PDB file of C-alpha atoms in Angstrom:
ATOM      1  CA  VAL A 291     -19.663 -14.366  -4.000  1.00 93.00           C
ATOM      2  CA  ARG A 292     -20.442 -11.370  -1.589  1.00 96.00           C
ATOM      3  CA  ARG A 293     -16.918  -9.833  -1.297  1.00 98.00           C
ATOM      4  CA  VAL A 294     -14.267  -9.661  -3.630  1.00 98.00           C
ATOM      5  CA  VAL A 295     -10.515  -8.235  -1.925  1.00 98.00           C
ATOM      6  CA  PHE A 296      -8.284  -8.071  -4.053  1.00 98.00           C
ATOM      7  CA  ALA A 297      -4.666  -7.834  -4.359  1.00 98.00           C
ATOM      8  CA  SER A 298      -3.608  -4.368  -5.673  1.00 98.00           C
ATOM      9  CA  SER A 299       0.181  -2.814  -5.202  1.00 97.00           C
ATOM     10  CA  ASN A 300       1.858   0.342  -4.724  1.00 95.00           C
ATOM     11  CA  HIS A 301       2.961   0.558  -8.009  1.00 96.00           C
ATOM     12  CA  ALA A 302      -0.554   1.569  -8.458  1.00 98.00           C
ATOM     13  CA  MET A 303       0.551   4.757  -7.607  1.00 97.00           C
ATOM     14  CA  GLY A 304       4.379   4.768  -8.351  1.00 95.00           C
ATOM     15  CA  MET A 305       5.288   7.355 -10.537  1.00 96.00           C
ATOM     16  CA  TYR A 306       4.388   9.334  -7.865  1.00 96.00           C
ATOM     17  CA  ASP A 307       7.343   7.167  -6.037  1.00 91.00           C
ATOM     18  CA  ARG A 308       9.561   6.856  -8.812  1.00 92.00           C
ATOM     19  CA  HIS A 309       8.902  10.926  -8.351  1.00 93.00           C
ATOM     20  CA  SER A 310       9.648  10.892  -5.055  1.00 90.00           C
ATOM     21  CA  GLU A 311       5.898  13.592  -4.607  1.00 94.00           C
ATOM     22  CA  TRP A 312       4.954  12.503  -2.035  1.00 91.00           C
ATOM     23  CA  PRO A 313       3.505  11.584   0.908  1.00 94.00           C
ATOM     24  CA  VAL A 314       1.020   9.517  -0.977  1.00 95.00           C
ATOM     25  CA  TYR A 315      -2.711   9.489  -0.815  1.00 94.00           C
ATOM     26  CA  ASN A 316      -5.407   6.837  -2.166  1.00 87.00           C
ATOM     27  CA  HIS A 317      -7.860   9.244  -3.235  1.00 91.00           C
ATOM     28  CA  LEU A 318      -4.643  11.233  -6.208  1.00 96.00           C
ATOM     29  CA  PRO A 319      -5.194   9.302  -9.619  1.00 97.00           C
ATOM     30  CA  PRO A 320      -3.528   6.687 -10.721  1.00 98.00           C
ATOM     31  CA  ARG A 321       0.022   7.133 -11.587  1.00 98.00           C
ATOM     32  CA  PRO A 322       1.042   3.426 -12.616  1.00 98.00           C
ATOM     33  CA  ASP A 323       4.338   2.802 -12.798  1.00 97.00           C
ATOM     34  CA  SER A 324       5.058  -0.290 -15.270  1.00 97.00           C
ATOM     35  CA  LEU A 325       2.303  -1.847 -16.612  1.00 98.00           C
ATOM     36  CA  TYR A 326       1.984  -4.233 -13.547  1.00 98.00           C
ATOM     37  CA  GLY A 327       0.874  -1.252 -12.125  1.00 98.00           C
ATOM     38  CA  VAL A 328      -1.363  -0.963 -15.192  1.00 98.00           C
ATOM     39  CA  SER A 329      -2.770  -3.559 -15.007  1.00 98.00           C
ATOM     40  CA  LYS A 330      -3.678  -3.231 -11.514  1.00 98.00           C
ATOM     41  CA  VAL A 331      -5.172  -0.016 -11.470  1.00 98.00           C
ATOM     42  CA  PHE A 332      -7.463  -2.382 -14.086  1.00 98.00           C
ATOM     43  CA  GLY A 333      -8.247  -4.176 -11.425  1.00 98.00           C
ATOM     44  CA  GLU A 334      -9.229  -1.446  -8.796  1.00 98.00           C
ATOM     45  CA  THR A 335     -11.055   0.162 -12.040  1.00 98.00           C
ATOM     46  CA  LEU A 336     -12.915  -3.825 -12.878  1.00 98.00           C
ATOM     47  CA  GLY A 337     -14.041  -3.909  -9.181  1.00 98.00           C
ATOM     48  CA  ARG A 338     -15.080  -0.192  -9.171  1.00 98.00           C
ATOM     49  CA  PHE A 339     -17.270  -0.639 -11.885  1.00 98.00           C
ATOM     50  CA  TYR A 340     -18.966  -4.442 -10.619  1.00 98.00           C
ATOM     51  CA  HIS A 341     -19.723  -2.762  -7.288  1.00 98.00           C
ATOM     52  CA  ASP A 342     -21.486   0.334  -8.934  1.00 98.00           C
ATOM     53  CA  GLU A 343     -23.297  -1.792 -11.245  1.00 98.00           C
ATOM     54  CA  TYR A 344     -24.023  -4.841  -9.461  1.00 98.00           C
ATOM     55  CA  GLY A 345     -23.529  -4.018  -6.257  1.00 98.00           C
ATOM     56  CA  LEU A 346     -20.335  -6.288  -5.064  1.00 98.00           C
ATOM     57  CA  GLU A 347     -18.206  -5.525  -2.219  1.00 98.00           C
ATOM     58  CA  PHE A 348     -14.898  -4.545  -3.763  1.00 98.00           C
ATOM     59  CA  ILE A 349     -12.149  -3.727  -1.235  1.00 98.00           C
ATOM     60  CA  ALA A 350      -8.639  -3.108  -2.917  1.00 98.00           C
ATOM     61  CA  LEU A 351      -5.056  -2.943  -0.474  1.00 98.00           C
ATOM     62  CA  ARG A 352      -2.627  -1.398  -2.649  1.00 98.00           C
ATOM     63  CA  ILE A 353      -0.193  -4.236  -0.564  1.00 97.00           C
ATOM     64  CA  GLY A 354       3.206  -2.562   0.001  1.00 92.00           C
ATOM     65  CA  TRP A 355       6.522  -4.792  -0.115  1.00 87.00           C
ATOM     66  CA  ALA A 356       5.957  -8.450   1.004  1.00 85.00           C
ATOM     67  CA  THR A 357       8.432  -9.870   2.754  1.00 82.00           C
ATOM     68  CA  ALA A 358       9.340 -12.001   5.535  1.00 79.00           C
ATOM     69  CA  ASP A 359      12.705 -10.726   4.899  1.00 78.00           C
ATOM     70  CA  VAL A 360      12.972  -7.170   5.629  1.00 74.00           C
ATOM     71  CA  GLY A 361      16.736  -7.066   6.163  1.00 66.00           C
ATOM     72  CA  SER A 362      16.830  -8.396   2.277  1.00 73.00           C
ATOM     73  CA  GLY A 363      16.253  -4.753   0.641  1.00 70.00           C
ATOM     74  CA  ASP A 364      18.674  -2.376   1.599  1.00 68.00           C
ATOM     75  CA  ASP A 365      16.621   0.260  -0.400  1.00 75.00           C
ATOM     76  CA  ASP A 366      14.945   3.355   2.313  1.00 80.00           C
ATOM     77  CA  LEU A 367      11.798   2.861  -0.544  1.00 83.00           C
ATOM     78  CA  LEU A 368      11.948  -0.717  -0.199  1.00 83.00           C
ATOM     79  CA  ARG A 369      11.821  -0.395   4.112  1.00 82.00           C
ATOM     80  CA  ALA A 370       9.527   1.892   3.905  1.00 85.00           C
ATOM     81  CA  MET A 371       6.893   0.332   2.429  1.00 89.00           C
ATOM     82  CA  TRP A 372       7.624  -3.299   3.856  1.00 87.00           C
ATOM     83  CA  LEU A 373       4.338  -5.836   4.995  1.00 94.00           C
ATOM     84  CA  SER A 374       5.237  -7.953   7.630  1.00 93.00           C
ATOM     85  CA  PRO A 375       3.946 -11.099   7.485  1.00 94.00           C
ATOM     86  CA  ASP A 376       1.657 -10.415  10.553  1.00 95.00           C
ATOM     87  CA  ASP A 377       0.589  -7.085   9.590  1.00 96.00           C
ATOM     88  CA  THR A 378      -0.954  -8.443   5.773  1.00 96.00           C
ATOM     89  CA  ALA A 379      -2.769 -11.695   8.308  1.00 97.00           C
ATOM     90  CA  GLN A 380      -4.237  -8.326   9.904  1.00 98.00           C
ATOM     91  CA  VAL A 381      -5.386  -6.037   6.901  1.00 98.00           C
ATOM     92  CA  VAL A 382      -6.073  -9.403   4.660  1.00 98.00           C
ATOM     93  CA  GLU A 383      -9.187 -10.540   7.720  1.00 98.00           C
ATOM     94  CA  ARG A 384     -10.296  -6.914   8.297  1.00 98.00           C
ATOM     95  CA  ALA A 385     -10.480  -6.025   4.385  1.00 98.00           C
ATOM     96  CA  ILE A 386     -12.543  -9.295   4.739  1.00 98.00           C
ATOM     97  CA  GLU A 387     -14.323  -8.299   8.090  1.00 98.00           C
ATOM     98  CA  ALA A 388     -14.916  -4.478   7.966  1.00 97.00           C
ATOM     99  CA  PRO A 389     -18.552  -2.621   6.785  1.00 98.00           C
ATOM    100  CA  VAL A 390     -17.237  -0.731   4.245  1.00 98.00           C
ATOM    101  CA  THR A 391     -18.521  -2.291   0.893  1.00 98.00           C
ATOM    102  CA  PHE A 392     -15.906  -0.932  -1.428  1.00 98.00           C
ATOM    103  CA  GLY A 393     -12.784   1.339  -0.598  1.00 98.00           C
ATOM    104  CA  ILE A 394      -9.061   1.401  -1.570  1.00 98.00           C
ATOM    105  CA  TYR A 395      -6.421   1.107   1.079  1.00 98.00           C
ATOM    106  CA  TYR A 396      -2.454   1.513   1.317  1.00 97.00           C
ATOM    107  CA  ALA A 397      -1.021  -2.333   2.968  1.00 97.00           C
ATOM    108  CA  ILE A 398       2.208  -1.449   4.607  1.00 96.00           C
ATOM    109  CA  SER A 399       3.439  -1.688   8.309  1.00 94.00           C
ATOM    110  CA  ASP A 400       4.087   0.734  10.722  1.00 93.00           C
ATOM    111  CA  ASN A 401       7.246   1.961   9.053  1.00 87.00           C
ATOM    112  CA  PRO A 402       8.773   5.136  10.480  1.00 83.00           C
ATOM    113  CA  ASN A 403       9.938   6.639   6.927  1.00 82.00           C
ATOM    114  CA  ARG A 404       6.640   6.367   5.047  1.00 87.00           C
ATOM    115  CA  ARG A 405       5.023   7.833   2.586  1.00 90.00           C
ATOM    116  CA  TRP A 406       1.814   6.090   2.125  1.00 94.00           C
ATOM    117  CA  ASP A 407      -0.886   7.293   3.840  1.00 96.00           C
ATOM    118  CA  LEU A 408      -2.360   4.583   6.178  1.00 97.00           C
ATOM    119  CA  THR A 409      -5.769   7.312   7.441  1.00 96.00           C
ATOM    120  CA  ASN A 410      -8.408   5.571   5.609  1.00 97.00           C
ATOM    121  CA  THR A 411      -7.082   1.562   6.128  1.00 98.00           C
ATOM    122  CA  MET A 412      -6.853   2.790   9.389  1.00 97.00           C
ATOM    123  CA  LEU A 413     -10.484   4.494  10.643  1.00 98.00           C
ATOM    124  CA  GLU A 414     -11.992   2.119   7.852  1.00 98.00           C
ATOM    125  CA  LEU A 415     -10.852  -1.432   7.570  1.00 98.00           C
ATOM    126  CA  GLY A 416      -9.725  -1.261  11.603  1.00 98.00           C
ATOM    127  CA  TYR A 417      -5.892  -2.101  10.480  1.00 98.00           C
ATOM    128  CA  ARG A 418      -3.521  -0.889  13.560  1.00 98.00           C
ATOM    129  CA  PRO A 419       0.105  -1.645  11.973  1.00 96.00           C
ATOM    130  CA  ASN A 420       2.317  -3.338  14.317  1.00 94.00           C
ATOM    131  CA  ASP A 421       5.440  -4.550  12.600  1.00 88.00           C
ATOM    132  CA  ASN A 422       8.299  -1.945  11.535  1.00 86.00           C
ATOM    133  CA  TRP A 423      11.376  -2.398  10.159  1.00 58.00           C
ATOM    134  CA  GLU A 424      13.657  -0.084  12.563  1.00 66.00           C
ATOM    135  CA  TYR A 425      12.354  -2.946  15.292  1.00 59.00           C
ATOM    136  CA  VAL A 426      13.172  -6.089  13.176  1.00 61.00           C
ATOM    137  CA  LEU A 427      16.562  -5.720  12.643  1.00 53.00           C
ATOM    138  CA  GLY A 428      17.561  -3.364  15.024  1.00 54.00           C
ATOM    139  CA  GLU A 429      18.386   0.799  13.340  1.00 59.00           C
ATOM    140  CA  HIS A 430      16.851   3.724  12.738  1.00 54.00           C
ATOM    141  CA  GLU A 431      15.436   5.452  10.053  1.00 53.00           C
ATOM    142  CA  ARG A 432      18.322   7.792   8.023  1.00 58.00           C
ATOM    143  CA  VAL A 433      15.903  10.636   8.207  1.00 52.00           C
ATOM    144  CA  VAL A 434      16.348  12.585   5.141  1.00 56.00           C
ATOM    145  CA  GLU A 435      13.734  15.545   4.746  1.00 58.00           C
ATOM    146  CA  GLY A 436      11.063  15.400   2.038  1.00 61.00           C
ATOM    147  CA  GLY A 437      12.027  12.082   1.804  1.00 60.00           C
ATOM    148  CA  ARG A 438      14.982   9.819   0.048  1.00 60.00           C
ATOM    149  CA  PRO A 439      14.763  10.363  -3.974  1.00 69.00           C
ATOM    150  CA  ALA A 440      13.869   7.430  -5.822  1.00 68.00           C
ATOM    151  CA  ALA A 441      16.709   5.448  -7.235  1.00 68.00           C
ATOM    152  CA  PRO A 442      17.371   6.121 -10.856  1.00 71.00           C
ATOM    153  CA  GLY A 443      14.933   3.034 -12.567  1.00 70.00           C
ATOM    154  CA  TRP A 444      12.883   3.070  -9.880  1.00 61.00           C
ATOM    155  CA  PRO A 445      11.713   0.250 -10.149  1.00 65.00           C
ATOM    156  CA  ASN A 446      14.276  -1.932 -10.394  1.00 57.00           C
TER     157      ASN A 446
END
């Protein structure tokens, strides 16, 4: 294959969330919050090796909370990382077609309370999220300066 689009996860950086250390940028050192997160960091690192050693194109998408039913989770952190089905399709399509040959990108919708930087996802992949949980649920964000702390034991 010429290109791999790797389904990574927000859990690759989950300790930032656990300790409410926001905003989170893709260039920060990985801080997985679980063995699952460790496996995603390993996958990203393996992709970097294959890109550098063999020229394999590798795009990692650090996917937030992908669900069609954003109302099923009342947790502020879940809503902040929500990725709608339509935005999922768009970011994957952009990852397949982008002119870049390597990168790690956040994949979340345009949520007002998001804590993860989408700058490189938008600039390098051309991703333009269309959805946000406020619009879907007809609710408004409860603004907490600096963001609401992660729930004890995050991730659940």
